mmCIF file of C-alpha atoms in Angstrom:
data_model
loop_
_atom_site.group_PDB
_atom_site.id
_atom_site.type_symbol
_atom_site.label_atom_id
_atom_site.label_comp_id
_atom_site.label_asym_id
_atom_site.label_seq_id
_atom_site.Cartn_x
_atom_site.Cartn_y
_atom_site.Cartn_z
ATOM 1 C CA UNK A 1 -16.429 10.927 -6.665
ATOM 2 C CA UNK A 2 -18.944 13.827 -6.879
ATOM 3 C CA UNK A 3 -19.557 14.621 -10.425
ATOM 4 C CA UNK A 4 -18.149 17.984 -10.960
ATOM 5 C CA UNK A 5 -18.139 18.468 -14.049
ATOM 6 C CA UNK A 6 -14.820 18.656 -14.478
ATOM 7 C CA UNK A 7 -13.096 18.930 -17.777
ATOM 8 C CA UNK A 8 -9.617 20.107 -18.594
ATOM 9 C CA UNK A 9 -10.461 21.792 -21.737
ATOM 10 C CA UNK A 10 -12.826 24.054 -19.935
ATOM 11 C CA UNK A 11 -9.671 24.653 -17.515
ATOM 12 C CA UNK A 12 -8.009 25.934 -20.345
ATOM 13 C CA UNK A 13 -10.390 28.590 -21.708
ATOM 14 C CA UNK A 14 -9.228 32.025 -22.308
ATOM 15 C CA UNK A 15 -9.356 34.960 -19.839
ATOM 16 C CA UNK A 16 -12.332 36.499 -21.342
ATOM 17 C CA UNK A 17 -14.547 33.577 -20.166
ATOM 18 C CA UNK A 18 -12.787 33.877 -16.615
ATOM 19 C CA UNK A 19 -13.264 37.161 -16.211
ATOM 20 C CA UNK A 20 -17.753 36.567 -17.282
ATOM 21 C CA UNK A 21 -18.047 34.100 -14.860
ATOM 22 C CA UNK A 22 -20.259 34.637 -12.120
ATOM 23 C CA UNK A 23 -19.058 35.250 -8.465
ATOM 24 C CA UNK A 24 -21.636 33.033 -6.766
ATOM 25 C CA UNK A 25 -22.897 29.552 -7.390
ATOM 26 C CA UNK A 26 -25.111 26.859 -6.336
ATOM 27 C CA UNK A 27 -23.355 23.630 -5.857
ATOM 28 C CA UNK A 28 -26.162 20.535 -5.907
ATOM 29 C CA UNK A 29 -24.408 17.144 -3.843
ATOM 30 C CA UNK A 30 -24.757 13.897 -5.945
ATOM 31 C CA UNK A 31 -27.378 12.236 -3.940
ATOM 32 C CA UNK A 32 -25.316 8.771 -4.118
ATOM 33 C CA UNK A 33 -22.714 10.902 -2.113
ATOM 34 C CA UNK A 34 -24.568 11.734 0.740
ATOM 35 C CA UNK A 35 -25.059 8.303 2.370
ATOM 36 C CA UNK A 36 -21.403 8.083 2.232
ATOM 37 C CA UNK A 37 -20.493 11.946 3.325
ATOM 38 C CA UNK A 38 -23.362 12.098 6.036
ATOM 39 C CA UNK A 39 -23.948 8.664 8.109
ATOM 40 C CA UNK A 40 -28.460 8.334 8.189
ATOM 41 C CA UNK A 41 -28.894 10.875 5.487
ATOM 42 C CA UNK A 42 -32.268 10.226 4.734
ATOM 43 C CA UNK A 43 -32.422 8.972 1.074
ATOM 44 C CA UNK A 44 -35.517 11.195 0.507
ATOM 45 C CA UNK A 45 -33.385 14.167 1.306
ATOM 46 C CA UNK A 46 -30.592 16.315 -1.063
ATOM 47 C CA UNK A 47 -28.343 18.880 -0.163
ATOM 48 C CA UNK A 48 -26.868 22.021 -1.906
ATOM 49 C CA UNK A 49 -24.281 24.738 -1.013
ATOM 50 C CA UNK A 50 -25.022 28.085 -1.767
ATOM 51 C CA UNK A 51 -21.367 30.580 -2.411
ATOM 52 C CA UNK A 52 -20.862 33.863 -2.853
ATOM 53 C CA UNK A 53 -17.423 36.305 -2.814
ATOM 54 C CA UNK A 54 -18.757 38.301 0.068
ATOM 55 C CA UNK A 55 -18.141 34.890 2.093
ATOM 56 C CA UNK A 56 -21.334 33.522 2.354
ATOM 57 C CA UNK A 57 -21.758 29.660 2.384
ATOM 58 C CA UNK A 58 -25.105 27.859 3.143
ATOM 59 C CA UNK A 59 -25.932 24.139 3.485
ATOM 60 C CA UNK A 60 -29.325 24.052 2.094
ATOM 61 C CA UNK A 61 -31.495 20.891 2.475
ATOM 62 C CA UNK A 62 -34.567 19.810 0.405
ATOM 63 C CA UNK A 63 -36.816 17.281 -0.666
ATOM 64 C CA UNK A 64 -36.624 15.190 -3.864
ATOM 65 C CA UNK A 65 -39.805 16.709 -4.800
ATOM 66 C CA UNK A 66 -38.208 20.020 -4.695
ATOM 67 C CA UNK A 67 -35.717 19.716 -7.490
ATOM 68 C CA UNK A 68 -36.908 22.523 -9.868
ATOM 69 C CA UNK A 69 -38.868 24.671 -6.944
ATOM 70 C CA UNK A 70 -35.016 25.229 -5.269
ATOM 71 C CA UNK A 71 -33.932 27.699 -7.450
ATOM 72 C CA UNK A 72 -36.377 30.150 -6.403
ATOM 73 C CA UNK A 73 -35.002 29.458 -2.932
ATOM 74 C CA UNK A 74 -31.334 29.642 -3.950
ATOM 75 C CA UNK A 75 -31.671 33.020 -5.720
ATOM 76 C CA UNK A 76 -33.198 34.302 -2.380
ATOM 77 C CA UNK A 77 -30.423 33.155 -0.319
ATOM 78 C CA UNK A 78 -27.539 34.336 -2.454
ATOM 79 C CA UNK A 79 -29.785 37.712 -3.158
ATOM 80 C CA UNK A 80 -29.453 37.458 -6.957
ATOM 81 C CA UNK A 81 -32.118 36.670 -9.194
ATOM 82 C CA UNK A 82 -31.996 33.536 -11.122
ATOM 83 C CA UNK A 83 -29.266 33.431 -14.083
ATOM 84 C CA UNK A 84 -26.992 35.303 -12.487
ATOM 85 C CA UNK A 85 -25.373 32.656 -9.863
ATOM 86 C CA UNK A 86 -23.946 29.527 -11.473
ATOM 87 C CA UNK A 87 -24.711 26.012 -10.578
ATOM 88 C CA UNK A 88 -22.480 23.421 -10.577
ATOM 89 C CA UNK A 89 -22.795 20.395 -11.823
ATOM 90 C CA UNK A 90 -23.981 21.614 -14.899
ATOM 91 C CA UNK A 91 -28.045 22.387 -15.670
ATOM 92 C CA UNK A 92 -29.858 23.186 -18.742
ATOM 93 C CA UNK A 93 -30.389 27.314 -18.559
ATOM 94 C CA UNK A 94 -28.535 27.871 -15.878
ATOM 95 C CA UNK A 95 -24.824 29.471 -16.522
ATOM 96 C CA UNK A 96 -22.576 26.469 -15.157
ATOM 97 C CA UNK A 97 -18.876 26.497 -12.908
ATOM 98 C CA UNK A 98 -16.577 24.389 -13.412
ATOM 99 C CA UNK A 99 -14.778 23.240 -10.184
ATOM 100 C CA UNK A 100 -11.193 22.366 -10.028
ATOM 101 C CA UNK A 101 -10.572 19.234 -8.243
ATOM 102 C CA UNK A 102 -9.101 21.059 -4.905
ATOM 103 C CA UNK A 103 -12.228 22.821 -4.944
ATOM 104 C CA UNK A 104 -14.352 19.692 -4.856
ATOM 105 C CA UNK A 105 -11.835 17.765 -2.507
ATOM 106 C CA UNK A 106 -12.565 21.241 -0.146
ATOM 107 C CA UNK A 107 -16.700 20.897 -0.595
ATOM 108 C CA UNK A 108 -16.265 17.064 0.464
ATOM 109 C CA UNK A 109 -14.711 17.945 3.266
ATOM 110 C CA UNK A 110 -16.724 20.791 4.425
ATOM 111 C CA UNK A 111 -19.714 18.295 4.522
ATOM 112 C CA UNK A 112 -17.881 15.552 6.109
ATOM 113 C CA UNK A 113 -17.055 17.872 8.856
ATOM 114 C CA UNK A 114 -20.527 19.536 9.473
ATOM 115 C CA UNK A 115 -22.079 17.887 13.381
ATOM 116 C CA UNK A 116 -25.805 18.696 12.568
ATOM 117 C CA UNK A 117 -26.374 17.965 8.579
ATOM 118 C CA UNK A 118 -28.284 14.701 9.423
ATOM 119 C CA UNK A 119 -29.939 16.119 12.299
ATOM 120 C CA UNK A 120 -31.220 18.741 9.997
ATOM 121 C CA UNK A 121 -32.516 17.016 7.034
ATOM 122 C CA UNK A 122 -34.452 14.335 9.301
ATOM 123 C CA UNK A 123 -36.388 17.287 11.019
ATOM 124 C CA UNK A 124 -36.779 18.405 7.632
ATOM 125 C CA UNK A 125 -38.782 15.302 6.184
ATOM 126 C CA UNK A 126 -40.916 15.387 9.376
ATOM 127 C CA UNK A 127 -42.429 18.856 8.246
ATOM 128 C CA UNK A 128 -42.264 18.242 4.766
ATOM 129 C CA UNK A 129 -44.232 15.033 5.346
ATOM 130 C CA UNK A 130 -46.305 16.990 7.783
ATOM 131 C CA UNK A 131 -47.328 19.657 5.777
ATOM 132 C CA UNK A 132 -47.936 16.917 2.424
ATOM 133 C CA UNK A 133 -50.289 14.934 4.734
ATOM 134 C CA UNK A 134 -52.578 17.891 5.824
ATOM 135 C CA UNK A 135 -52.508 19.410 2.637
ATOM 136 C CA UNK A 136 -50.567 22.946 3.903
ATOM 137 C CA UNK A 137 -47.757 25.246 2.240
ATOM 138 C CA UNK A 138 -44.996 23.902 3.254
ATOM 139 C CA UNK A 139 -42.627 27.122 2.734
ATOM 140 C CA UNK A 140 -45.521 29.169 4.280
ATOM 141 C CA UNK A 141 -44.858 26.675 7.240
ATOM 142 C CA UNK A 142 -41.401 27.088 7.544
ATOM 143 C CA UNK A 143 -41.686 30.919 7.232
ATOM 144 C CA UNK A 144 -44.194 30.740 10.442
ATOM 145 C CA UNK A 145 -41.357 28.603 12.689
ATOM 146 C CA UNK A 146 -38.040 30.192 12.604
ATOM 147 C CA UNK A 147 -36.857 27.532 14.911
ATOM 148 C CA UNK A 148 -37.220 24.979 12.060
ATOM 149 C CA UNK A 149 -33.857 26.591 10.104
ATOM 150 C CA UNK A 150 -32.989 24.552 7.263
ATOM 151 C CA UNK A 151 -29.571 25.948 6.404
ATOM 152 C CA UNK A 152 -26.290 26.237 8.089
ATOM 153 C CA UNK A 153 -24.060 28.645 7.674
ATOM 154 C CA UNK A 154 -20.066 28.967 7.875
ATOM 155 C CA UNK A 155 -17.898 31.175 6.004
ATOM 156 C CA UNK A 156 -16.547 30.451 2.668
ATOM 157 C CA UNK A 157 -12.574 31.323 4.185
ATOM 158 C CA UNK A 158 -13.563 27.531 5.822
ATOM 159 C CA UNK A 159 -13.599 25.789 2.487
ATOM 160 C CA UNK A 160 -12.005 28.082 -0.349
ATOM 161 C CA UNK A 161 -12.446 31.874 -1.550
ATOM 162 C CA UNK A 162 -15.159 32.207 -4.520
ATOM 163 C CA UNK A 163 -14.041 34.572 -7.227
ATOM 164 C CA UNK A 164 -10.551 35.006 -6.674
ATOM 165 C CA UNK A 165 -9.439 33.092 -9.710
ATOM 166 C CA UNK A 166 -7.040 35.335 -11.120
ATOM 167 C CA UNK A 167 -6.599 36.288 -14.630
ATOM 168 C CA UNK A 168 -4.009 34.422 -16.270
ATOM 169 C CA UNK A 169 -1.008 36.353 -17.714
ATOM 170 C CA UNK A 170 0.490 35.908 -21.160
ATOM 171 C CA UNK A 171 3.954 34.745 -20.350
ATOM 172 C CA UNK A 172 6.785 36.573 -22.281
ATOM 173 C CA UNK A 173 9.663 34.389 -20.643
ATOM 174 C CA UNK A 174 10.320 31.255 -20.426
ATOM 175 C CA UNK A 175 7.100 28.799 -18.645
ATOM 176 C CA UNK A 176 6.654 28.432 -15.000
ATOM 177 C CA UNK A 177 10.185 25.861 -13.789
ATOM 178 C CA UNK A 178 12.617 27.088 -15.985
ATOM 179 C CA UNK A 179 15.366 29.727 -15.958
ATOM 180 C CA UNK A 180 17.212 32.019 -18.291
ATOM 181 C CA UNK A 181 20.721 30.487 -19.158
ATOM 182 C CA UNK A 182 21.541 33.805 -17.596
ATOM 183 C CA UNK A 183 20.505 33.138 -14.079
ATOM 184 C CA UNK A 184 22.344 29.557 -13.869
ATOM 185 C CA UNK A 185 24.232 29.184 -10.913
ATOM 186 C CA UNK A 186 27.627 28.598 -12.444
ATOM 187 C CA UNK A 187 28.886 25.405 -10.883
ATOM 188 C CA UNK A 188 29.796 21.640 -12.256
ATOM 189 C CA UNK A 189 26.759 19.636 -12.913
ATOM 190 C CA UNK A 190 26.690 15.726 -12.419
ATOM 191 C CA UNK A 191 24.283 13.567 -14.237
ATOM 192 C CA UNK A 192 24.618 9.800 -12.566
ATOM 193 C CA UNK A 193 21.919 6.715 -13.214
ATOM 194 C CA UNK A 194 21.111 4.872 -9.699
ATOM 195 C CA UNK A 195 18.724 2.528 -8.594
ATOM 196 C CA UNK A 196 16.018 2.875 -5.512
ATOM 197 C CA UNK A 197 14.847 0.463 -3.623
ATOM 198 C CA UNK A 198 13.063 -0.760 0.233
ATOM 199 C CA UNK A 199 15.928 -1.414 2.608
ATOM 200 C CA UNK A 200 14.446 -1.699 5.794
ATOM 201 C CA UNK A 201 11.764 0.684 6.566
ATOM 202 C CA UNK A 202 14.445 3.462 4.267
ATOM 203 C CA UNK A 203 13.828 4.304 0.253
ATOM 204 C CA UNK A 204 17.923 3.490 -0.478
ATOM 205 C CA UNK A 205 19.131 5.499 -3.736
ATOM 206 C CA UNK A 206 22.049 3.945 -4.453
ATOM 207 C CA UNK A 207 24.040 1.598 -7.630
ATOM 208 C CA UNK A 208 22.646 -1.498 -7.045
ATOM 209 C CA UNK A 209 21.206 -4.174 -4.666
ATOM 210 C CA UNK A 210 23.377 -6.492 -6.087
ATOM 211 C CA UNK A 211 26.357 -5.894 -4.809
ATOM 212 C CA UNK A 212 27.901 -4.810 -1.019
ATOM 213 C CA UNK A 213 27.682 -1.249 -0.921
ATOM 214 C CA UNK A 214 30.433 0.993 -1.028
ATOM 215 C CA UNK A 215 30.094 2.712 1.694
ATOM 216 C CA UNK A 216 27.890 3.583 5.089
ATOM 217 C CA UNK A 217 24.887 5.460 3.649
ATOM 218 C CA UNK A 218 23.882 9.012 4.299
ATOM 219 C CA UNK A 219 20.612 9.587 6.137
ATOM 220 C CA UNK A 220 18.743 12.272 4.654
ATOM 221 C CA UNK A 221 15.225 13.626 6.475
ATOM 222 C CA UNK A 222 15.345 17.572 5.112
ATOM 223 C CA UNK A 223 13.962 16.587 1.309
ATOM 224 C CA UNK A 224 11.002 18.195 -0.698
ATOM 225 C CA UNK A 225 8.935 16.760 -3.282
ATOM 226 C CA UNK A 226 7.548 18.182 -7.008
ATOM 227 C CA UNK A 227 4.068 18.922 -6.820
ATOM 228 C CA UNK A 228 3.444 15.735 -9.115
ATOM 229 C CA UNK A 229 5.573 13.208 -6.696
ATOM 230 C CA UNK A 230 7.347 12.308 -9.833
ATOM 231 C CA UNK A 231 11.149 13.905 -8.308
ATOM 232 C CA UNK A 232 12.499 14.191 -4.864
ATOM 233 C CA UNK A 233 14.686 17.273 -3.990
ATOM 234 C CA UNK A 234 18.040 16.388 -1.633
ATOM 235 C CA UNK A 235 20.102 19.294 -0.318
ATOM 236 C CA UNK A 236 22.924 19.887 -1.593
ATOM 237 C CA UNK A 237 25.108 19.794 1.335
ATOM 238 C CA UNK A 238 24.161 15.895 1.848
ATOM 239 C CA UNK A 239 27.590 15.592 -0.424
ATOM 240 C CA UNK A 240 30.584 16.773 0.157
ATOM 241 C CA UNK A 241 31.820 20.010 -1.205
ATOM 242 C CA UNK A 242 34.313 18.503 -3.679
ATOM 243 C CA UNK A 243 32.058 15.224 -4.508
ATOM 244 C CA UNK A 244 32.270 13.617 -7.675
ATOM 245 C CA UNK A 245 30.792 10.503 -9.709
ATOM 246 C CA UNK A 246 33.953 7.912 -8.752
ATOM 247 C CA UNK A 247 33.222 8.629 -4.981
ATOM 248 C CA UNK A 248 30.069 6.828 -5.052
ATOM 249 C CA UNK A 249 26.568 8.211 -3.655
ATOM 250 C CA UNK A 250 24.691 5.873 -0.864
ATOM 251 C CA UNK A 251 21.710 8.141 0.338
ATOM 252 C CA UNK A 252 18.698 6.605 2.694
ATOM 253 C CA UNK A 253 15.083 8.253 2.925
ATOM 254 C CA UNK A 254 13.344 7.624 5.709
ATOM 255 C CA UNK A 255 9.553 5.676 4.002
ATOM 256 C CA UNK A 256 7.465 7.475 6.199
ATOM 257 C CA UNK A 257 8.653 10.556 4.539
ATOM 258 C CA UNK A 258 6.996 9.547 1.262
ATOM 259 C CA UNK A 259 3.090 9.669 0.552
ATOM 260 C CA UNK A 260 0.964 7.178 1.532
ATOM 261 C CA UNK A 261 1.333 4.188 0.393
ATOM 262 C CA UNK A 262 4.282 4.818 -2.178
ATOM 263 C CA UNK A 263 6.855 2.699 -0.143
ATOM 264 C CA UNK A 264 4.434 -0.080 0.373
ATOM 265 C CA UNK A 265 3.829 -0.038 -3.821
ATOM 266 C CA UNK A 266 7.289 0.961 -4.592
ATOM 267 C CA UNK A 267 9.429 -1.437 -6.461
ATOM 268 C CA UNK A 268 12.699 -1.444 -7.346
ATOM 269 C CA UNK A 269 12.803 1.192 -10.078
ATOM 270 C CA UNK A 270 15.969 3.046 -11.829
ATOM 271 C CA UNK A 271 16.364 7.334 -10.626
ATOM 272 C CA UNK A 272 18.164 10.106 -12.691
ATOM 273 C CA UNK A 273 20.314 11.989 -10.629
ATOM 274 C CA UNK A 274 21.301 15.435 -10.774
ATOM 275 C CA UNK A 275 23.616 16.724 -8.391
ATOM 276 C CA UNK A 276 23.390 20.730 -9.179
ATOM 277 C CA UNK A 277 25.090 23.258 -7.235
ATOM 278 C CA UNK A 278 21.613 24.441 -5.457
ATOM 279 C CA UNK A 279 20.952 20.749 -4.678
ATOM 280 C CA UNK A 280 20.267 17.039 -5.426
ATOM 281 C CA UNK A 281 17.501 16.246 -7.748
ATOM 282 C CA UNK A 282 16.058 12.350 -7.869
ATOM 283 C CA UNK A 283 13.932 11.607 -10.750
ATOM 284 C CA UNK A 284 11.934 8.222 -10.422
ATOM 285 C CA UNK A 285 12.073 6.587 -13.608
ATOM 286 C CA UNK A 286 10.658 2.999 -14.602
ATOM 287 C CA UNK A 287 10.522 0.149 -12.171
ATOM 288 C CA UNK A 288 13.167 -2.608 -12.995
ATOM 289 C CA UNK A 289 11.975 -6.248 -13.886
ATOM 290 C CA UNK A 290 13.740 -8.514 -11.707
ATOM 291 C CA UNK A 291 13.409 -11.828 -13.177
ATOM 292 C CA UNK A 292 11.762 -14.596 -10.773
ATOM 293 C CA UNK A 293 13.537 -17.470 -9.010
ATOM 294 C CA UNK A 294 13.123 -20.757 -11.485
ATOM 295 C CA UNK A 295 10.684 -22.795 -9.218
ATOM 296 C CA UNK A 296 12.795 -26.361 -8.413
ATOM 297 C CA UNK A 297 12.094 -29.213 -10.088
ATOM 298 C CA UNK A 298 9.920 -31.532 -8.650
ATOM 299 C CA UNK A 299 11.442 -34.734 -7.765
ATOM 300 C CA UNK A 300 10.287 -38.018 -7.344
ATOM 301 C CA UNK A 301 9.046 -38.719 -4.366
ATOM 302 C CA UNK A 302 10.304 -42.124 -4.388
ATOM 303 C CA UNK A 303 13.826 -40.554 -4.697
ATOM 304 C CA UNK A 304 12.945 -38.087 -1.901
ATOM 305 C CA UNK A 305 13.106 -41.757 0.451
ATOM 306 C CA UNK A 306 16.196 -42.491 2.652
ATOM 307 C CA UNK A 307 18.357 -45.166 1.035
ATOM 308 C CA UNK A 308 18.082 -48.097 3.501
ATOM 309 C CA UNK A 309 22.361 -49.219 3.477
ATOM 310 C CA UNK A 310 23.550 -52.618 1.777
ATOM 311 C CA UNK A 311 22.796 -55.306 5.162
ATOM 312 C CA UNK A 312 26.474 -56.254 6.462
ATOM 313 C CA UNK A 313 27.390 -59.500 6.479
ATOM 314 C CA UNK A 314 27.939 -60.144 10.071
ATOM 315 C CA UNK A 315 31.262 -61.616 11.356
ATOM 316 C CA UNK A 316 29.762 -64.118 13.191
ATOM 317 C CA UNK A 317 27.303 -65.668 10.356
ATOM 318 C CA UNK A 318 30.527 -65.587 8.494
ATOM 319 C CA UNK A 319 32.634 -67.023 11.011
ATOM 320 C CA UNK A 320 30.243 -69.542 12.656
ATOM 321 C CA UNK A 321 30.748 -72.651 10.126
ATOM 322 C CA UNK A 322 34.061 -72.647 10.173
ATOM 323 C CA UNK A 323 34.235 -72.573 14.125
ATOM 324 C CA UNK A 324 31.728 -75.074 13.962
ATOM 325 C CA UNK A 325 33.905 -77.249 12.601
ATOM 326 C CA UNK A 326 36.972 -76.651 14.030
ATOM 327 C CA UNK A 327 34.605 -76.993 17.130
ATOM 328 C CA UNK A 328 33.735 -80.614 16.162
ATOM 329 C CA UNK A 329 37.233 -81.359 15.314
ATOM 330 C CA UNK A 330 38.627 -80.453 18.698
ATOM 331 C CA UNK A 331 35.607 -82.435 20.377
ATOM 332 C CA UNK A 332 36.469 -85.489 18.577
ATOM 333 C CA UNK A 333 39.877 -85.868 19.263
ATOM 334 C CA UNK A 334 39.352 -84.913 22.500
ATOM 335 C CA UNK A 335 36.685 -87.583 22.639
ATOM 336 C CA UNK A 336 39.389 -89.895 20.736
ATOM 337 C CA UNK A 337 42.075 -88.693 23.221
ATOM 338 C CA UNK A 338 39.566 -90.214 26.313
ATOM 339 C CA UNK A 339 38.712 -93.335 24.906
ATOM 340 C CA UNK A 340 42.038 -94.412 24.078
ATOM 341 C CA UNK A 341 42.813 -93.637 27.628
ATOM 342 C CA UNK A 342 40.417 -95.630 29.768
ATOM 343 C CA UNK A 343 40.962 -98.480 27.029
ATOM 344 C CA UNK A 344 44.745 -98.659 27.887
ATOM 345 C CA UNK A 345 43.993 -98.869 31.682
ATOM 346 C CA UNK A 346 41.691 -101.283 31.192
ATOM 347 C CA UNK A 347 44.265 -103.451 29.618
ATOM 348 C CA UNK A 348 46.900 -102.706 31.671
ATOM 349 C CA UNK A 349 44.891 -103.475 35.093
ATOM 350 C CA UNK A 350 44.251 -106.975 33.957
ATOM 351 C CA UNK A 351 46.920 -109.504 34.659
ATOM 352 C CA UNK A 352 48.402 -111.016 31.661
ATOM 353 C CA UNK A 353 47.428 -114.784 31.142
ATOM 354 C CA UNK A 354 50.783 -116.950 32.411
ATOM 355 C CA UNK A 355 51.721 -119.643 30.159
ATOM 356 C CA UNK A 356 50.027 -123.295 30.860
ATOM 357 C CA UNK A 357 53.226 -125.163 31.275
ATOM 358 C CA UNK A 358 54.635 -122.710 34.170
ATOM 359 C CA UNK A 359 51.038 -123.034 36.179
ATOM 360 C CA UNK A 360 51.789 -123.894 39.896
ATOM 361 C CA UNK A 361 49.934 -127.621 40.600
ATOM 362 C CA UNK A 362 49.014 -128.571 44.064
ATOM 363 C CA UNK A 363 50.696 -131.737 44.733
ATOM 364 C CA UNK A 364 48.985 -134.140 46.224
ATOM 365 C CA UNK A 365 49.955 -135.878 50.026
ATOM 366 C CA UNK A 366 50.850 -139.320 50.225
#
């Protein structure tokens, strides 16, 4: 930020001092400012703008070495000898304007938007270098080529009007935003607490997040804001005629409708209502803590592992002795069952021994 200067206090001097102060200035460009206003601005280089009511602006450049020599050169361009212009920011002897911060924003911009600034002061330090080197007079060589012109000039309508700051009038009513009790609409006046928050890509002004809403909300795109961003205006006709607290309000605002940035920052915050016969009124009040998630507890990772099921007993291992047996038992007495078999046709396929005494004897021939 340039350094203006600026102080409130002086902002809130009395007409008498407004009315004194002089209707043409010298404005003097921080020098840290330029390499960031002007891309290649030499760093040997500064720059002042020379104002006057009649609507005369000049960008004037000169060299470091010229600090204290450029008043001289100032009160020839604005045609008033030196005292009589102010300078801004403030120098010792010199009668010193305060700029309001529009007025600064508007001088920024001015020299952001000049084409040939850098042009300029480079062709500058060539002559000024020039003329060091060889030992001339360097305004006695600028005087002799025209063609070297070290000021530009656009009209002061371009960046804001110089002494037009009106005299500020005593106020006998009430201030600036308030009316008479007289001059109320007459009309019922609501007064309802709601929340705001995000709800995709819309500012929602509505109870709560925390429960279903109540009803389809109303999409709103005609709004207006205070000067100071702090309230929202919502015509009135976005409710119905007869509307009342116990119907509920549900009211989305499109984000790109807000300034820069304030959706992306915006958290959930509580709003003061006011639904007024000449229209809706949305104060944004504090944002809401909403308390964080408990993190989970961090288990064990050996708990984390898949319990590996008790092994089954399989039928068969528990089946297999006892089939074993029964196995053996059926092969034995089928082994039994065999034996005795052949054994008893054995014995029967032998002839049973006759007795001695009935044993056939071969006689004998005479």
């Amino acid at each position: 930020m340039m350094n203006s200067g600026f102080s409130v206090k002086e902002e809130l001097k009395d007409d008498v001092d407004a009315l004194q102060e002089p209707d043409a200035f010298a404005y003097f460009v921080d020098p840290s400012e330029l390499s960031v206003l002007v891309q290649g601005w030499p760093s040997e280089m500064r720059l002042l703008l020379c104002m006057d009511a009649a609507g005369l602006c000049e960008f004037v450049v000169f060299h470091n070495d010229e600090e204290h020599a450029v008043f001289d050169r100032v009160s020839e361009i604005l045609d008033r000898p030196v005292g009589s212009f102010a300078v801004s920011p403030e120098v010792e002897g010199h009668p010193c304007r305060r700029l309001l911060f529009s007025e600064e924003n508007a001088l920024l911009k001015a020299i952001q938007e000049s084409k040939a600034l850098e042009e300029t002061a480079a062709d500058y330090l060539i002559n000024y270098n020039f003329a060091r080197e060889e030992g001339l007079d360097f305004d006695e060589l600028m005087r002799q080529r025209p063609e070297l012109d070290q000021f530009q000039r656009v009209s002061t309508n371009k960046i804001f009007p110089v002494g037009s700051r009106k005299r500020r009038k005593t106020r006998s009513g009430p201030p600036e935003g308030y009316m008479p009790s007289a001059d109320v609409q007459p009309g019922e006046c609501f007064y309802i607490s709601l929340e705001m928050w995000l709800a995709g890509g819309r500012m929602r002004i509505a109870a709560t997040p925390d429960k279903p809403l109540p009803m389809v909300p109303t999409l709103v795109r005609d709004i207006a804001f205070r000067d100071d961003f702090a309230s929202v205006y919502i015509p009135r006709d976005t409710l119905a005629a007869e509307w009342r607290p116990k119907d509920n309000m549900v009211i989305d605002i499109p984000a790109e409708l807000f300034p820069a940035g304030f959706s992306d920052s915006c958290e959930r915050r509580k709003v003061k209502v006011s639904v007024m016969p000449r229209g809706i009124f949305v104060e944004f009040g504090a944002p809401i803590d909403v308390p964080d998630l408990p993190e989970p507890e961090l288990l064990d990772p050996a708990t984390l592992m898949p319990q590996l099921p008790a092994p089954r007993k399989s039928l068969w291992k528990s089946l297999h002795i006892p089939l074993i047996a029964v196995a053996g038992l059926g092969v034995t007495g089928l082994f039994s069952t065999i034996i005795a078999q052949t054994t008893g046709n054995d014995v029967a396929s032998e002839p049973a021994p006759k007795s001695a005494i009935f044993k056939t004897v071969a006689q004998m021939q005479p």
